[in-house]
PDB file of C-alpha atoms (C1' of nucleotides) in Angstrom:
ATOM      1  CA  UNK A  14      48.779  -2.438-211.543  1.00 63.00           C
ATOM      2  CA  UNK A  15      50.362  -1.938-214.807  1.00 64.00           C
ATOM      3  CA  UNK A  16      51.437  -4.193-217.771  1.00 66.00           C
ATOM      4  CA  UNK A  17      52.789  -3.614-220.863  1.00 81.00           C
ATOM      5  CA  UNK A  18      51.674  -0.676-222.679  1.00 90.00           C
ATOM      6  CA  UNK A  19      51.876   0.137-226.165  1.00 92.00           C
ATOM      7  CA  UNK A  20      54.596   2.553-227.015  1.00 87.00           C
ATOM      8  CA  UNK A  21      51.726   5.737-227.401  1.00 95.00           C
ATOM      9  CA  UNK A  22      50.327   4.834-224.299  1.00 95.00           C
ATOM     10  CA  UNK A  23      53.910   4.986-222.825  1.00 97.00           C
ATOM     11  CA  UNK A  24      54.850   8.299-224.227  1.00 97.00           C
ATOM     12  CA  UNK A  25      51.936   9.599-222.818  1.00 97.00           C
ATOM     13  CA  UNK A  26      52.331   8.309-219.557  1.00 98.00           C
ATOM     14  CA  UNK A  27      55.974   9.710-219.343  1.00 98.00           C
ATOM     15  CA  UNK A  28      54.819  13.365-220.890  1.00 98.00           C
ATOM     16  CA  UNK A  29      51.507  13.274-218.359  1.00 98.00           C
ATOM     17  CA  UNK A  30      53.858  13.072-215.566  1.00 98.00           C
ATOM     18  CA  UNK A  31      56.497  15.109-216.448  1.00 97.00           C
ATOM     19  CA  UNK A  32      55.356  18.339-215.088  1.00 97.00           C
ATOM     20  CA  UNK A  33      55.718  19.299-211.404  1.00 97.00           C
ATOM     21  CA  UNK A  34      52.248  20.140-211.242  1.00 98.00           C
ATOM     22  CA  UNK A  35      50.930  16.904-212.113  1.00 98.00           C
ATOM     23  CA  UNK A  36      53.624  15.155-210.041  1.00 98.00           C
ATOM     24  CA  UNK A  37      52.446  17.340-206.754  1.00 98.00           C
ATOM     25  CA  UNK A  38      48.897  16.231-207.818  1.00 98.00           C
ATOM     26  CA  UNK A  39      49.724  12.788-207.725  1.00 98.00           C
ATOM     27  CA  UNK A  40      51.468  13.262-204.523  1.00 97.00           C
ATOM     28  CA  UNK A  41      47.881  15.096-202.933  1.00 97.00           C
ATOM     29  CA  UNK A  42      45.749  12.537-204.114  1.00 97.00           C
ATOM     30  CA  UNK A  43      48.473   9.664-202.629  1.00 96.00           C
ATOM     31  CA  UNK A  44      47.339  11.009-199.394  1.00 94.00           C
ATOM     32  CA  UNK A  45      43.942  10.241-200.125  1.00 95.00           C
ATOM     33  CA  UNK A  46      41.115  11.539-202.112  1.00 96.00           C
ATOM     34  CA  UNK A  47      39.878  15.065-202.767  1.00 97.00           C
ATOM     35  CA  UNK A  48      37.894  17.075-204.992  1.00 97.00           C
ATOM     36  CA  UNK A  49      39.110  19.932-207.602  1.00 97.00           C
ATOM     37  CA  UNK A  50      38.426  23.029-205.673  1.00 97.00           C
ATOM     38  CA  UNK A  51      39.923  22.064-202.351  1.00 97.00           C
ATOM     39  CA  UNK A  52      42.651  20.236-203.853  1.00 97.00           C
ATOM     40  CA  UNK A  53      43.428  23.838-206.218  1.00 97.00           C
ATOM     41  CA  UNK A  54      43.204  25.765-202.663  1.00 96.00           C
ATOM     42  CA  UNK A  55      45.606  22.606-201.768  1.00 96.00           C
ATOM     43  CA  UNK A  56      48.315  23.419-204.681  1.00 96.00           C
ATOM     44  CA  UNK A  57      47.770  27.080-204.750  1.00 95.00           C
ATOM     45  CA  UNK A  58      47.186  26.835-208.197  1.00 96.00           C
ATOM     46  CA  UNK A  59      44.141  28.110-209.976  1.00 96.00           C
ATOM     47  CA  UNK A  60      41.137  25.591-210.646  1.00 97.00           C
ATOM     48  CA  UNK A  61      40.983  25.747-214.243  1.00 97.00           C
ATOM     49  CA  UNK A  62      44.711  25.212-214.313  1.00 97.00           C
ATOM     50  CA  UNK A  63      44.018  22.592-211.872  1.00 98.00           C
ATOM     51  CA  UNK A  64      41.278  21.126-214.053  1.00 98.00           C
ATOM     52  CA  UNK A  65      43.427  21.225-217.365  1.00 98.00           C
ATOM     53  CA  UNK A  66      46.387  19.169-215.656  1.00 98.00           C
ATOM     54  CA  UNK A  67      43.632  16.712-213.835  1.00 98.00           C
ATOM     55  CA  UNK A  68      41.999  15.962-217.321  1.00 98.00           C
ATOM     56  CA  UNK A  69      45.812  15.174-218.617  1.00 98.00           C
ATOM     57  CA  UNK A  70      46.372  13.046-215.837  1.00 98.00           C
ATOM     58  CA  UNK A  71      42.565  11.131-216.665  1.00 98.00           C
ATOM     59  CA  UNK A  72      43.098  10.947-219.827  1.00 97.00           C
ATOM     60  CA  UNK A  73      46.541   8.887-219.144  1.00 97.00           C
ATOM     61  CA  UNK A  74      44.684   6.863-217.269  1.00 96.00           C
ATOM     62  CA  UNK A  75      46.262   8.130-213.761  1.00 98.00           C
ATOM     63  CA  UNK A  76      43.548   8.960-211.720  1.00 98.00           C
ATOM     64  CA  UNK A  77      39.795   8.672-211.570  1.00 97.00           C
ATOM     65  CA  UNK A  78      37.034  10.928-211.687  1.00 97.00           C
ATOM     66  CA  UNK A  79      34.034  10.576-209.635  1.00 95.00           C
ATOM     67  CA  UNK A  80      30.856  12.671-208.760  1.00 95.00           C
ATOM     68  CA  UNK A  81      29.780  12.583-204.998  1.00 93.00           C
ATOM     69  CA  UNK A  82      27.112  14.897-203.309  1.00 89.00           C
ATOM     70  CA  UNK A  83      28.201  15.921-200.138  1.00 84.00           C
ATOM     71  CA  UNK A  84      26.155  16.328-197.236  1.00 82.00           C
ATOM     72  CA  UNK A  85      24.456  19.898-198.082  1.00 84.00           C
ATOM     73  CA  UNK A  86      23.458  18.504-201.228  1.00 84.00           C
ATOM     74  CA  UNK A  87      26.097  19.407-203.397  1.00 86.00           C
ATOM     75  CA  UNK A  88      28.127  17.862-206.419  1.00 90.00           C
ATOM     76  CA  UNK A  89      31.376  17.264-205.779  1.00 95.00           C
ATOM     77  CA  UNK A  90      34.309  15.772-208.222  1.00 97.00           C
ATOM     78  CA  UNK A  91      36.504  13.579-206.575  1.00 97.00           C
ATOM     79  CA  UNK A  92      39.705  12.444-207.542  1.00 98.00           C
ATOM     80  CA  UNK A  93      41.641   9.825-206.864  1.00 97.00           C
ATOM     81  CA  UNK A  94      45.067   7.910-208.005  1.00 97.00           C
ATOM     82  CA  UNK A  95      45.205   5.041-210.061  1.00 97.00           C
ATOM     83  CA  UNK A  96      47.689   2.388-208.461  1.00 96.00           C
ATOM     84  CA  UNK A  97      50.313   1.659-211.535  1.00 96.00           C
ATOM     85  CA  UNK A  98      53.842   0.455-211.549  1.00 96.00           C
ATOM     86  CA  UNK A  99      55.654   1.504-214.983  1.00 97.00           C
ATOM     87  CA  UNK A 100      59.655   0.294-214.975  1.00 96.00           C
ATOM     88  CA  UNK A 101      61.749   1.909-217.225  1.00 97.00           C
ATOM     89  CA  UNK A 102      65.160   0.843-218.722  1.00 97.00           C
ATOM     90  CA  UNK A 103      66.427   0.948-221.991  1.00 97.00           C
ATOM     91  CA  UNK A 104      65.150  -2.509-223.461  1.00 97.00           C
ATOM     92  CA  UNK A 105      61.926  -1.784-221.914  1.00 97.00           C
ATOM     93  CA  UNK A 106      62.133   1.748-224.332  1.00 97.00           C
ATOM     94  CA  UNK A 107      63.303  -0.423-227.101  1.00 97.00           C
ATOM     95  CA  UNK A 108      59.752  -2.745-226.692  1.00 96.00           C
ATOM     96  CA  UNK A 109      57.595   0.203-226.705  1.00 96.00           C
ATOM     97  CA  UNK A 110      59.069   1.623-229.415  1.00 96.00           C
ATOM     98  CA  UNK A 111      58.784  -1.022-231.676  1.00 95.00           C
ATOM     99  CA  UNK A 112      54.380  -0.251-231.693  1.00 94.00           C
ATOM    100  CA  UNK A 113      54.569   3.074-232.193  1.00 92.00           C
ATOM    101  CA  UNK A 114      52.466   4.911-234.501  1.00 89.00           C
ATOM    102  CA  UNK A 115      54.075   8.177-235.718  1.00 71.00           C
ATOM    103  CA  UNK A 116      53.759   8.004-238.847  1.00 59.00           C
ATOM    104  CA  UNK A 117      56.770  10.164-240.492  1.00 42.00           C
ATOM    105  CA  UNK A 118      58.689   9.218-244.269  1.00 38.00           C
ATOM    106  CA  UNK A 119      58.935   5.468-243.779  1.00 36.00           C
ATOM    107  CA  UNK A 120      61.000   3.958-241.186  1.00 31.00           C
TER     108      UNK A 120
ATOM    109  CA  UNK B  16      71.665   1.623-212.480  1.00 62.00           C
ATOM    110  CA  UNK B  17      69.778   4.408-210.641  1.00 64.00           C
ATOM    111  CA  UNK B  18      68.589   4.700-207.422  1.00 66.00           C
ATOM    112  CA  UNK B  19      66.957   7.688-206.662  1.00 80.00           C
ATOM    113  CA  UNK B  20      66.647  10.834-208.280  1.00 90.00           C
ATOM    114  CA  UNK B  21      65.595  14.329-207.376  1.00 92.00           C
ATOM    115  CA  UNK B  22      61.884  15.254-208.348  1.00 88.00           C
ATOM    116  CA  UNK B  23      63.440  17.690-210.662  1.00 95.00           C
ATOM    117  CA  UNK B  24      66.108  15.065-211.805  1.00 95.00           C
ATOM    118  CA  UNK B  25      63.175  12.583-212.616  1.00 97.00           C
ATOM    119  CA  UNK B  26      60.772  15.034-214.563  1.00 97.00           C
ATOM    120  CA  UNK B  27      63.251  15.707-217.263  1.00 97.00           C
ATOM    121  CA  UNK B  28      64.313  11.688-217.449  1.00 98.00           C
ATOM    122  CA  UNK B  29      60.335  11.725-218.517  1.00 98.00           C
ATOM    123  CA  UNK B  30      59.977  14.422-220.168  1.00 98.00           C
ATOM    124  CA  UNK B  31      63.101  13.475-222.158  1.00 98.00           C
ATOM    125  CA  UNK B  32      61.897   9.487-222.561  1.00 98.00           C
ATOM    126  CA  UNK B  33      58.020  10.917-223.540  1.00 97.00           C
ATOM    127  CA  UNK B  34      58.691  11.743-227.265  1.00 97.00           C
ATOM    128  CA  UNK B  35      58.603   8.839-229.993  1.00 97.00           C
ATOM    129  CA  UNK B  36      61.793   9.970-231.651  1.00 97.00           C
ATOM    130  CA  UNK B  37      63.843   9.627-228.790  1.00 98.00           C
ATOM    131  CA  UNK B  38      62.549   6.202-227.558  1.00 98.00           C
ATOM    132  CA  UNK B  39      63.178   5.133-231.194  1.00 98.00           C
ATOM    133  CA  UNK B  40      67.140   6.441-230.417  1.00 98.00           C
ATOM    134  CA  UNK B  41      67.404   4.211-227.234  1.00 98.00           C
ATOM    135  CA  UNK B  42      65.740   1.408-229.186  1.00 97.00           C
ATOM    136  CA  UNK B  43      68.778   1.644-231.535  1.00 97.00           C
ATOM    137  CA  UNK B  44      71.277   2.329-229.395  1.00 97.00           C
ATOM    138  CA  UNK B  45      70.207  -0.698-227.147  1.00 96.00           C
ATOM    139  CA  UNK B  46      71.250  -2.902-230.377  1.00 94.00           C
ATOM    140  CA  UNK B  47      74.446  -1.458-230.337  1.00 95.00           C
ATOM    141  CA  UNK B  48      76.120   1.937-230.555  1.00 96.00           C
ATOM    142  CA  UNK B  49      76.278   4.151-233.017  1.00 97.00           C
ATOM    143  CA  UNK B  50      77.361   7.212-234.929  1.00 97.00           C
ATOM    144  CA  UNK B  51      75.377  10.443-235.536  1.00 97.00           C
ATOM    145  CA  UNK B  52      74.873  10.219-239.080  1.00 97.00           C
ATOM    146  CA  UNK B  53      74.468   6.498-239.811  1.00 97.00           C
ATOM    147  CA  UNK B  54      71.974   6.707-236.577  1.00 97.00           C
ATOM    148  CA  UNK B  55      70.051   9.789-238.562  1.00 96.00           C
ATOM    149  CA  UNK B  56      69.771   7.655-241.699  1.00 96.00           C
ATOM    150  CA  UNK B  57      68.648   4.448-239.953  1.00 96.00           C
ATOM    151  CA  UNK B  58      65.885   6.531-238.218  1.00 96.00           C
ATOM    152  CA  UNK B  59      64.839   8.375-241.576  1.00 94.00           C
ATOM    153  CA  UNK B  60      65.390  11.963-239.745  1.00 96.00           C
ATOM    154  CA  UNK B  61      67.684  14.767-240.431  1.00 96.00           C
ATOM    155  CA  UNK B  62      71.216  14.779-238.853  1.00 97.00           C
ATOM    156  CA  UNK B  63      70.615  18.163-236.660  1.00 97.00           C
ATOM    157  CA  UNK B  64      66.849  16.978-235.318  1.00 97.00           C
ATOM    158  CA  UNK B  65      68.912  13.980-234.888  1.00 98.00           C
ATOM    159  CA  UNK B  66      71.645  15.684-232.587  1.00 98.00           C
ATOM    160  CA  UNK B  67      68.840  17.955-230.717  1.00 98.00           C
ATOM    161  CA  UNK B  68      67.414  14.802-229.426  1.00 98.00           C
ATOM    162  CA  UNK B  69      70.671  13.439-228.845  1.00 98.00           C
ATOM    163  CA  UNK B  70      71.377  16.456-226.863  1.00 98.00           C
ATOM    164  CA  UNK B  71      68.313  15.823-224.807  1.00 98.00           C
ATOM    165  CA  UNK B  72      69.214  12.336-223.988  1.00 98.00           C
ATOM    166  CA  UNK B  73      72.485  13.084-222.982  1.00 98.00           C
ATOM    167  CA  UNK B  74      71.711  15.705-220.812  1.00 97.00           C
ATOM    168  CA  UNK B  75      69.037  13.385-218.435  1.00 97.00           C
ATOM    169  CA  UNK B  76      71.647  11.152-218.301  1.00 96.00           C
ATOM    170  CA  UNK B  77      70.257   8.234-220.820  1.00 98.00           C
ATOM    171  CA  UNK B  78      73.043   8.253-223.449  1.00 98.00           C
ATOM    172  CA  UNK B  79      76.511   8.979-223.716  1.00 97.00           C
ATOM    173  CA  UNK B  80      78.886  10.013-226.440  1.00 97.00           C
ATOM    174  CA  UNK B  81      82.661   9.486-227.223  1.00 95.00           C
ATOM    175  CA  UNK B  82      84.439  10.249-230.305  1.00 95.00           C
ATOM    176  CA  UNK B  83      86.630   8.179-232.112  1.00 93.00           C
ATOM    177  CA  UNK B  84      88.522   7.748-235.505  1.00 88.00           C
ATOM    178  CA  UNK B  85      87.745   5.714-238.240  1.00 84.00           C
ATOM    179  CA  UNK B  86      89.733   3.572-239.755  1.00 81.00           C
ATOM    180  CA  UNK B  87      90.599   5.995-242.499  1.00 83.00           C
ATOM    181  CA  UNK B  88      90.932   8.765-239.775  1.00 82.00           C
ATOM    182  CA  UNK B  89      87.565  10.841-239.817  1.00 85.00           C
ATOM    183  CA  UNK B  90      86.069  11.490-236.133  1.00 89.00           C
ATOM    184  CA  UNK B  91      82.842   9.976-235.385  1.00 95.00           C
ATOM    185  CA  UNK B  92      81.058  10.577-232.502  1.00 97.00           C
ATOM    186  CA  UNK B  93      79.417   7.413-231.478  1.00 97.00           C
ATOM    187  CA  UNK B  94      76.394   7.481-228.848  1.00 98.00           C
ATOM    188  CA  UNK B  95      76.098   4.481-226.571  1.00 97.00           C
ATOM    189  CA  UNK B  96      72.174   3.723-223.767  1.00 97.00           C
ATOM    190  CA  UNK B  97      73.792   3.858-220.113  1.00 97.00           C
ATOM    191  CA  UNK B  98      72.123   1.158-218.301  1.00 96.00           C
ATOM    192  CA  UNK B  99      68.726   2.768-216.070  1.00 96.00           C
ATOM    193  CA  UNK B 100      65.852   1.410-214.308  1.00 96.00           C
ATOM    194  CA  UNK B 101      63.131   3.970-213.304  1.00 96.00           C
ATOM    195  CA  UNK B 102      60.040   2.612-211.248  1.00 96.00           C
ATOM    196  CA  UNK B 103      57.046   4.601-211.468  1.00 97.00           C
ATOM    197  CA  UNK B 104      54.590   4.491-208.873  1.00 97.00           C
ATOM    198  CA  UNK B 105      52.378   6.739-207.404  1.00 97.00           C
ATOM    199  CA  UNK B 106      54.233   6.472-203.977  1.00 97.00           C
ATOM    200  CA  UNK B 107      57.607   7.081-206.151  1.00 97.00           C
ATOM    201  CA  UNK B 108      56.164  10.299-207.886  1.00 97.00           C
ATOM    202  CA  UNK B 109      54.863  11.900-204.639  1.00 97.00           C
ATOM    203  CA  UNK B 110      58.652  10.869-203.060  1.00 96.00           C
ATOM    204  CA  UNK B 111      59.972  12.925-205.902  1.00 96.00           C
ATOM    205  CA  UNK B 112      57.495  15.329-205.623  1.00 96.00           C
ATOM    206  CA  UNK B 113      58.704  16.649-202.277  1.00 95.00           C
ATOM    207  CA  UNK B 114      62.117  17.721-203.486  1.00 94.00           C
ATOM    208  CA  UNK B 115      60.702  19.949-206.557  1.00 92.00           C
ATOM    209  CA  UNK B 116      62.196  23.347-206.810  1.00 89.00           C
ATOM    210  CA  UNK B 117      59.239  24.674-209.362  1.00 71.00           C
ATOM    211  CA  UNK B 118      58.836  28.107-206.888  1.00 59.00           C
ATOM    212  CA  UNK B 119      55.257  29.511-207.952  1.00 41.00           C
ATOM    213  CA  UNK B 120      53.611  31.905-205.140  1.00 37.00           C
ATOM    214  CA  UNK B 121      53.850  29.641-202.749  1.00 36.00           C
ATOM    215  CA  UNK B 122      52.695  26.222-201.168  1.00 31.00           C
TER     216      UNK B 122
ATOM    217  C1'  DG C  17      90.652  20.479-257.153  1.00 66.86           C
ATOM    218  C1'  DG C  18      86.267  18.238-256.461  1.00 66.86           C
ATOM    219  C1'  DC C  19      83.493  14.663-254.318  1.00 66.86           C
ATOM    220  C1'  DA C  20      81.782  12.079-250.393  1.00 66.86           C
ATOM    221  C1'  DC C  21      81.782  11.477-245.942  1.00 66.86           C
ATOM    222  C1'  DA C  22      82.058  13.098-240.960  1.00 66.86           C
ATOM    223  C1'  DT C  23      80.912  16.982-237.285  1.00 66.86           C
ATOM    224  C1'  DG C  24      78.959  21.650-235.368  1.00 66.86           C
ATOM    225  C1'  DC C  25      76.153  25.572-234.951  1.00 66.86           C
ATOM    226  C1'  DT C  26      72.513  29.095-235.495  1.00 66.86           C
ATOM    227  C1'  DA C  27      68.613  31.606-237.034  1.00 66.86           C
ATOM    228  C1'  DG C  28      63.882  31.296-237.935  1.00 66.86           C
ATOM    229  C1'  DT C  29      59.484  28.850-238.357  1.00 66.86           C
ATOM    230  C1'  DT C  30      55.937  25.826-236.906  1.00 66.86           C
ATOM    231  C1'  DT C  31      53.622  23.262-233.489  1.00 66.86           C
ATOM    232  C1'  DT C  32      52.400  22.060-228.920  1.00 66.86           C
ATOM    233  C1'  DT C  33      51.789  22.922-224.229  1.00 66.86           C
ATOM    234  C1'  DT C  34      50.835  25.787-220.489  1.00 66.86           C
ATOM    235  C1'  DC C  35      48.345  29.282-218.211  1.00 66.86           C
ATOM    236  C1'  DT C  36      45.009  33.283-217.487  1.00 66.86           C
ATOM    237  C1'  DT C  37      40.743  35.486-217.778  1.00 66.86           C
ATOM    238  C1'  DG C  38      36.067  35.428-217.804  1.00 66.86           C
ATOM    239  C1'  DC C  39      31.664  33.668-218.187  1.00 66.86           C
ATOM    240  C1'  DA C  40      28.127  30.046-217.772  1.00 66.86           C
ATOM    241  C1'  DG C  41      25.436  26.731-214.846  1.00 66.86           C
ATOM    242  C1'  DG C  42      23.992  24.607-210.243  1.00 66.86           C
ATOM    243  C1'  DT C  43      23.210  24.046-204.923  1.00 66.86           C
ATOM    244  C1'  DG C  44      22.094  25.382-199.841  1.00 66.86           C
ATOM    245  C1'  DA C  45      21.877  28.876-196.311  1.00 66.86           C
ATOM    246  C1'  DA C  46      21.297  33.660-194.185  1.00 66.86           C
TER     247       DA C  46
ATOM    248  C1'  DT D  27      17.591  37.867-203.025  1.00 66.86           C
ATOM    249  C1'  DT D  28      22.268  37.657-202.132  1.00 66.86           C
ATOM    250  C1'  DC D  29      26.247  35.146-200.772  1.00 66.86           C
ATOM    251  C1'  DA D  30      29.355  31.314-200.698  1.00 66.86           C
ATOM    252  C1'  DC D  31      30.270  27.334-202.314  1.00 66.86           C
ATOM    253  C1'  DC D  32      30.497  23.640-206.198  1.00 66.86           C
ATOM    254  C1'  DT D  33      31.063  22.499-211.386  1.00 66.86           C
ATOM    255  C1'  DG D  34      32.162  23.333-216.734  1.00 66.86           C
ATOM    256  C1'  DC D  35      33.937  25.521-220.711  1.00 66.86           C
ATOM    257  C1'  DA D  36      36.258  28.456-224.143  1.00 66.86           C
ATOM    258  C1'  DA D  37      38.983  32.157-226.086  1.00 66.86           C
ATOM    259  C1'  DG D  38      43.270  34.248-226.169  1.00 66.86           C
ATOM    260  C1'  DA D  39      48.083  35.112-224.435  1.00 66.86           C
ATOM    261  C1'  DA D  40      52.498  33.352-223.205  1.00 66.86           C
ATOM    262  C1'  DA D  41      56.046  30.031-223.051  1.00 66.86           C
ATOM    263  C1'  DA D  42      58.339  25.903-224.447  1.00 66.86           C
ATOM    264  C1'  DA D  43      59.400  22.283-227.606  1.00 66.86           C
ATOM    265  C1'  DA D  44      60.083  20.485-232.106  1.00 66.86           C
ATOM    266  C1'  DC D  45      61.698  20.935-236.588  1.00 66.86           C
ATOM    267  C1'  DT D  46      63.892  22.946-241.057  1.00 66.86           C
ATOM    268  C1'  DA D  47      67.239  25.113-243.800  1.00 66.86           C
ATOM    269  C1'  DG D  48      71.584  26.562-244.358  1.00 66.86           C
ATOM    270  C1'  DC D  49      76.227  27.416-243.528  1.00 66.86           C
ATOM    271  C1'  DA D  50      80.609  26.429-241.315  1.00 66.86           C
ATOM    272  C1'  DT D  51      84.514  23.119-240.258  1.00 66.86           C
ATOM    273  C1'  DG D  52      87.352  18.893-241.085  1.00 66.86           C
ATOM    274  C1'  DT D  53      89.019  14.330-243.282  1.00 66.86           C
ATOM    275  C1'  DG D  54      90.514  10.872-247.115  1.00 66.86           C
ATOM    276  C1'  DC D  55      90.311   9.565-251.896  1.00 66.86           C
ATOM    277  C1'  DC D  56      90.060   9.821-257.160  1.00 66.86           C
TER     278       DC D  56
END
DNA sequence: GGCACATGCTAGTTTTTTCTTGCAGGTGAA
DNA sequence: TTCACCTGCAAGAAAAAACTAGCATGTGCC
């Protein structure tokens, strides 16, 4: 569950799930957890493409990351989505964008 | 007011709402609307990186643009928000997900 | 005419993002 | 040992986005 954000953490929320990779991750990992090499086999997409657009998604604070062995003794990585409600409409824009940080001539 | 939007249909509204330039523009508009140039000077950016953004909004559907004559007959072309609420949520990403036309191998 | 304001467009550069390729490490099992 | 899995990382290519600079048009007013 979300609150308010700042208006950085905002535009990176929005440009984390723009992409239709990262959306059809999301959507995977709604259906429950998984880790990166099944989930790549998953997407058809390669795993360190899968890996780049996972560590986009973490960073945004998306999904989680966490290390499981599984039963033969190996480390796994599983994912999994981080519940969040963001609304959007324009005065909700206008709040963010009253904290944001770029820095450009004055303002 | 939106309801629902194609995944492809939603990934530009983000893509176009994730930059700090353009959520500044809806911030303004959402005071009231505005032309082009007194917009660009009242952001502290140039008039054409001004219009591309403009462009951008316009074409996800967040602003919308009319022309009209001053007083002492120049044309202005004054940009106006159009009302939207988005609600992000993981369940609402993979919805949109399903409908993505991104064709890579295949799925 | 010349100045100040409005718009539009385009060509080229810079910056960012996306994606591929390839190599490294580790484990357990045949 | 070799094979089939798992992970991580980094260098370089390709594609997309952002931005600048410059020129064009038009208007009314002094």
């Amino acid at each position: 569950m979300e609150t308010s954000h700042t208006g950085d953490e905002l535009a990176r929320i929005l440009a984390t799930l723009a992409n239709p990779h990262r959306m059809r991750v999301i959507a995977a990992l709604a259906h429950g957890r998984n880790y990166v090499s099944a989930l790549a086999r998953e997407l058809g997409i390669s795993r360190p493409l899968l890996q780049l657009h996972l560590a986009k998604l973490e960073a945004a604070g998306l999904v989680t990351a966490a290390f499981e062995l599984s039963a033969d003794g190996k480390a796994m990585k599983y994912y999994d989505t981080v519940p969040f409600t963001v609304t959007l409409t324009p005065q909700s824009i206008a709040q963010a964008a009253r904290t944001l940080t770029t820095v450009e001539g004055d303002n």
